[in-house]
Amino acid sequence: FCSLFLLGSSQRLAAADSIPVTAAIAVIQHTAGNETAGIVTFTATEGGVKVVADITGLAPGKHGFHIHEFGDISDSVKAMSSGGHFDPASTHQHALIPANHNVAGHHAGDMGNLVADGAGKAHLEMMLDGVTLMGPVNSIVGRAVIVHAKPDDGGQPTGNAGDRVGEGVIGIAKAK
Ligand code: CU
Ligand code: ZN
């Protein structure tokens, strides 16, 4: 009787472990003194994770755009609690995406630049490889999207992108 109970509970655990996560979302809010806002969605596809970003309240031009290690936005002033670029493979190497997309072994969280128009709006669609929405190592769920004040120029260690003007935690979304 006891072993049957244990079997039942382990089956429930296995079932819970296998619920697929195919969509995630980060709602971007501004840090102190900024007006950045918007939505970033992540969708699991056969070719990787598709990223679609719509951001407003930016200065016209390029803004570094990254996944950072921690989904901790308790520092609402400067967003430093989100840590550095998500780097599950411990490459310690930054790359400008997509120009250096084939640089071997860069931070998985490197997403290049948003490009804001004269009205301060940016739209970006890209495929992000090296990350997943599930699993213990490469999953970006629970981590943070950061929008920077300056362009990501590809320099080490983080692209010289300056202050963090927007931040959002990546959470599980309803599958589409
Ligand atoms: Cu960043
Ligand atoms: Zn990086």
Short mmCIF file of C-alpha atoms and ligand atoms in Angstrom, two decimals:
data_model
loop_
_atom_site.label_atom_id
_atom_site.label_comp_id
_atom_site.label_asym_id
_atom_site.label_seq_id
_atom_site.Cartn_x
_atom_site.Cartn_y
_atom_site.Cartn_z
CA PHE A 1 0.00 0.00 0.00
CA CYS A 2 2.80 2.32 0.92
CA SER A 3 4.72 1.66 -2.30
CA LEU A 4 1.60 2.32 -4.34
CA PHE A 5 1.28 5.68 -2.65
CA LEU A 6 4.91 6.52 -3.47
CA LEU A 7 4.45 5.46 -7.09
CA GLY A 8 1.43 7.71 -7.34
CA SER A 9 3.23 10.73 -5.97
CA SER A 10 6.26 10.28 -8.23
CA GLN A 11 3.97 10.04 -11.24
CA ARG A 12 2.35 13.32 -10.30
CA LEU A 13 5.80 14.90 -9.97
CA ALA A 14 6.82 13.63 -13.40
CA ALA A 15 3.65 14.99 -14.95
CA ALA A 16 4.26 18.41 -13.40
CA ASP A 17 7.84 18.43 -14.66
CA SER A 18 6.78 17.89 -18.24
CA ILE A 19 4.27 20.72 -18.71
CA PRO A 20 5.75 22.53 -21.71
CA VAL A 21 6.45 26.25 -21.57
CA THR A 22 6.19 27.63 -25.10
CA ALA A 23 5.56 31.34 -24.48
CA ALA A 24 6.97 33.94 -22.12
CA ILE A 25 6.62 37.67 -21.66
CA ALA A 26 8.47 40.55 -20.06
CA VAL A 27 6.59 43.75 -19.28
CA ILE A 28 9.15 46.53 -19.39
CA GLN A 29 9.00 49.33 -16.86
CA HIS A 30 11.26 52.33 -16.57
CA THR A 31 14.00 52.95 -14.06
CA ALA A 32 14.21 56.28 -12.23
CA GLY A 33 14.07 59.32 -14.48
CA ASN A 34 13.26 57.38 -17.64
CA GLU A 35 10.08 56.73 -19.63
CA THR A 36 10.88 53.35 -21.15
CA ALA A 37 7.91 50.97 -21.36
CA GLY A 38 6.73 48.08 -23.48
CA ILE A 39 6.36 44.39 -24.06
CA VAL A 40 8.82 41.69 -25.06
CA THR A 41 7.46 38.27 -25.99
CA PHE A 42 9.39 35.02 -26.34
CA THR A 43 8.03 32.06 -28.27
CA ALA A 44 9.61 28.62 -28.52
CA THR A 45 9.98 27.53 -32.16
CA GLU A 46 11.89 24.76 -33.89
CA GLY A 47 14.60 27.25 -34.87
CA GLY A 48 15.07 28.69 -31.40
CA VAL A 49 13.32 31.27 -29.28
CA LYS A 50 11.62 34.02 -31.29
CA VAL A 51 11.81 37.45 -29.67
CA VAL A 52 9.37 40.27 -30.49
CA ALA A 53 9.87 43.60 -28.73
CA ASP A 54 7.76 46.75 -28.85
CA ILE A 55 9.23 49.48 -26.69
CA THR A 56 8.32 53.15 -26.27
CA GLY A 57 9.70 56.15 -24.43
CA LEU A 58 13.23 55.87 -25.79
CA ALA A 59 15.65 58.50 -27.04
CA PRO A 60 15.89 58.12 -30.84
CA GLY A 61 18.67 55.77 -31.93
CA LYS A 62 20.21 52.52 -30.72
CA HIS A 63 19.79 51.02 -27.29
CA GLY A 64 21.58 47.92 -26.01
CA PHE A 65 19.12 45.11 -25.37
CA HIS A 66 20.05 42.10 -23.27
CA ILE A 67 18.81 39.31 -21.06
CA HIS A 68 20.41 39.72 -17.67
CA GLU A 69 21.07 36.97 -15.15
CA PHE A 70 18.58 37.76 -12.39
CA GLY A 71 14.87 38.45 -12.54
CA ASP A 72 15.37 40.75 -9.57
CA ILE A 73 14.07 44.24 -10.29
CA SER A 74 14.09 45.35 -6.66
CA ASP A 75 16.53 48.08 -7.69
CA SER A 76 13.92 50.16 -9.49
CA VAL A 77 16.29 53.13 -9.59
CA LYS A 78 19.15 51.70 -11.66
CA ALA A 79 18.22 48.02 -12.23
CA MET A 80 21.58 46.81 -10.98
CA SER A 81 19.94 43.94 -9.07
CA SER A 82 19.39 42.20 -12.42
CA GLY A 83 23.11 41.34 -12.51
CA GLY A 84 25.16 40.94 -15.67
CA HIS A 85 24.44 39.40 -19.05
CA PHE A 86 22.89 35.92 -18.89
CA ASP A 87 25.82 33.60 -19.57
CA PRO A 88 24.85 30.02 -18.70
CA ALA A 89 27.88 28.62 -20.53
CA SER A 90 30.27 30.89 -18.58
CA THR A 91 31.82 32.26 -21.78
CA HIS A 92 32.63 35.67 -20.23
CA GLN A 93 32.46 36.95 -23.81
CA HIS A 94 30.14 39.67 -25.11
CA ALA A 95 29.09 39.87 -28.77
CA LEU A 96 27.19 42.42 -30.84
CA ILE A 97 24.15 40.68 -32.28
CA PRO A 98 23.47 40.17 -35.18
CA ALA A 99 26.76 41.50 -36.62
CA ASN A 100 28.81 39.00 -34.64
CA HIS A 101 26.15 36.38 -34.39
CA ASN A 102 28.62 33.63 -35.25
CA VAL A 103 31.17 34.56 -32.63
CA ALA A 104 31.63 31.27 -30.81
CA GLY A 105 30.60 31.22 -27.22
CA HIS A 106 29.17 34.59 -26.29
CA HIS A 107 26.67 35.51 -23.59
CA ALA A 108 23.40 33.77 -24.45
CA GLY A 109 21.60 36.96 -23.35
CA ASP A 110 23.12 39.20 -26.02
CA MET A 111 20.29 40.55 -28.21
CA GLY A 112 22.02 43.47 -29.91
CA ASN A 113 20.24 46.81 -30.17
CA LEU A 114 16.77 48.20 -30.24
CA VAL A 115 16.53 51.04 -32.77
CA ALA A 116 14.13 53.77 -31.72
CA ASP A 117 12.55 56.06 -34.31
CA GLY A 118 12.02 59.79 -33.95
CA ALA A 119 8.98 59.15 -31.78
CA GLY A 120 10.99 56.99 -29.39
CA LYS A 121 9.43 53.71 -30.51
CA ALA A 122 11.36 50.56 -31.31
CA HIS A 123 10.20 47.27 -32.84
CA LEU A 124 12.51 44.27 -32.98
CA GLU A 125 12.01 40.70 -34.14
CA MET A 126 14.84 38.21 -33.89
CA MET A 127 15.68 34.57 -33.29
CA LEU A 128 17.68 33.87 -30.18
CA ASP A 129 19.61 30.64 -30.06
CA GLY A 130 21.35 29.21 -27.04
CA VAL A 131 18.40 29.80 -24.76
CA THR A 132 15.19 27.93 -23.96
CA LEU A 133 11.96 28.57 -22.09
CA MET A 134 12.35 25.37 -20.04
CA GLY A 135 15.09 23.42 -18.36
CA PRO A 136 17.59 23.91 -15.57
CA VAL A 137 20.47 25.65 -17.41
CA ASN A 138 19.50 27.72 -20.45
CA SER A 139 15.97 28.79 -19.56
CA ILE A 140 15.40 32.54 -19.59
CA VAL A 141 12.17 32.34 -17.59
CA GLY A 142 12.67 34.13 -14.30
CA ARG A 143 15.50 36.29 -15.64
CA ALA A 144 15.34 39.93 -16.76
CA VAL A 145 15.19 41.92 -19.98
CA ILE A 146 17.19 45.15 -19.77
CA VAL A 147 17.01 48.14 -22.12
CA HIS A 148 20.03 50.46 -22.01
CA ALA A 149 20.52 54.18 -22.54
CA LYS A 150 23.31 53.82 -25.09
CA PRO A 151 24.11 51.59 -28.09
CA ASP A 152 25.65 48.17 -27.60
CA ASP A 153 28.92 48.60 -29.54
CA GLY A 154 30.12 45.04 -29.06
CA GLY A 155 32.89 46.04 -26.69
CA GLN A 156 33.87 43.91 -23.72
CA PRO A 157 32.60 43.04 -21.26
CA THR A 158 29.03 44.26 -21.84
CA GLY A 159 28.93 46.44 -24.96
CA ASN A 160 29.39 49.86 -23.31
CA ALA A 161 25.63 50.31 -23.31
CA GLY A 162 25.49 52.53 -20.26
CA ASP A 163 22.63 53.04 -17.85
CA ARG A 164 19.68 50.67 -17.60
CA VAL A 165 16.59 52.65 -18.61
CA GLY A 166 14.08 49.79 -18.72
CA GLU A 167 13.67 46.44 -16.99
CA GLY A 168 11.24 43.56 -16.92
CA VAL A 169 11.08 40.03 -15.53
CA ILE A 170 10.53 37.20 -18.00
CA GLY A 171 7.50 35.21 -16.91
CA ILE A 172 5.54 32.30 -18.30
CA ALA A 173 2.79 33.39 -20.69
CA LYS A 174 -0.31 31.68 -22.06
CA ALA A 175 0.62 29.58 -25.06
CA LYS A 176 -0.62 31.00 -28.38
CU CU B 1 22.50 44.78 -20.56
ZN ZN B 2 26.87 40.30 -23.42
#
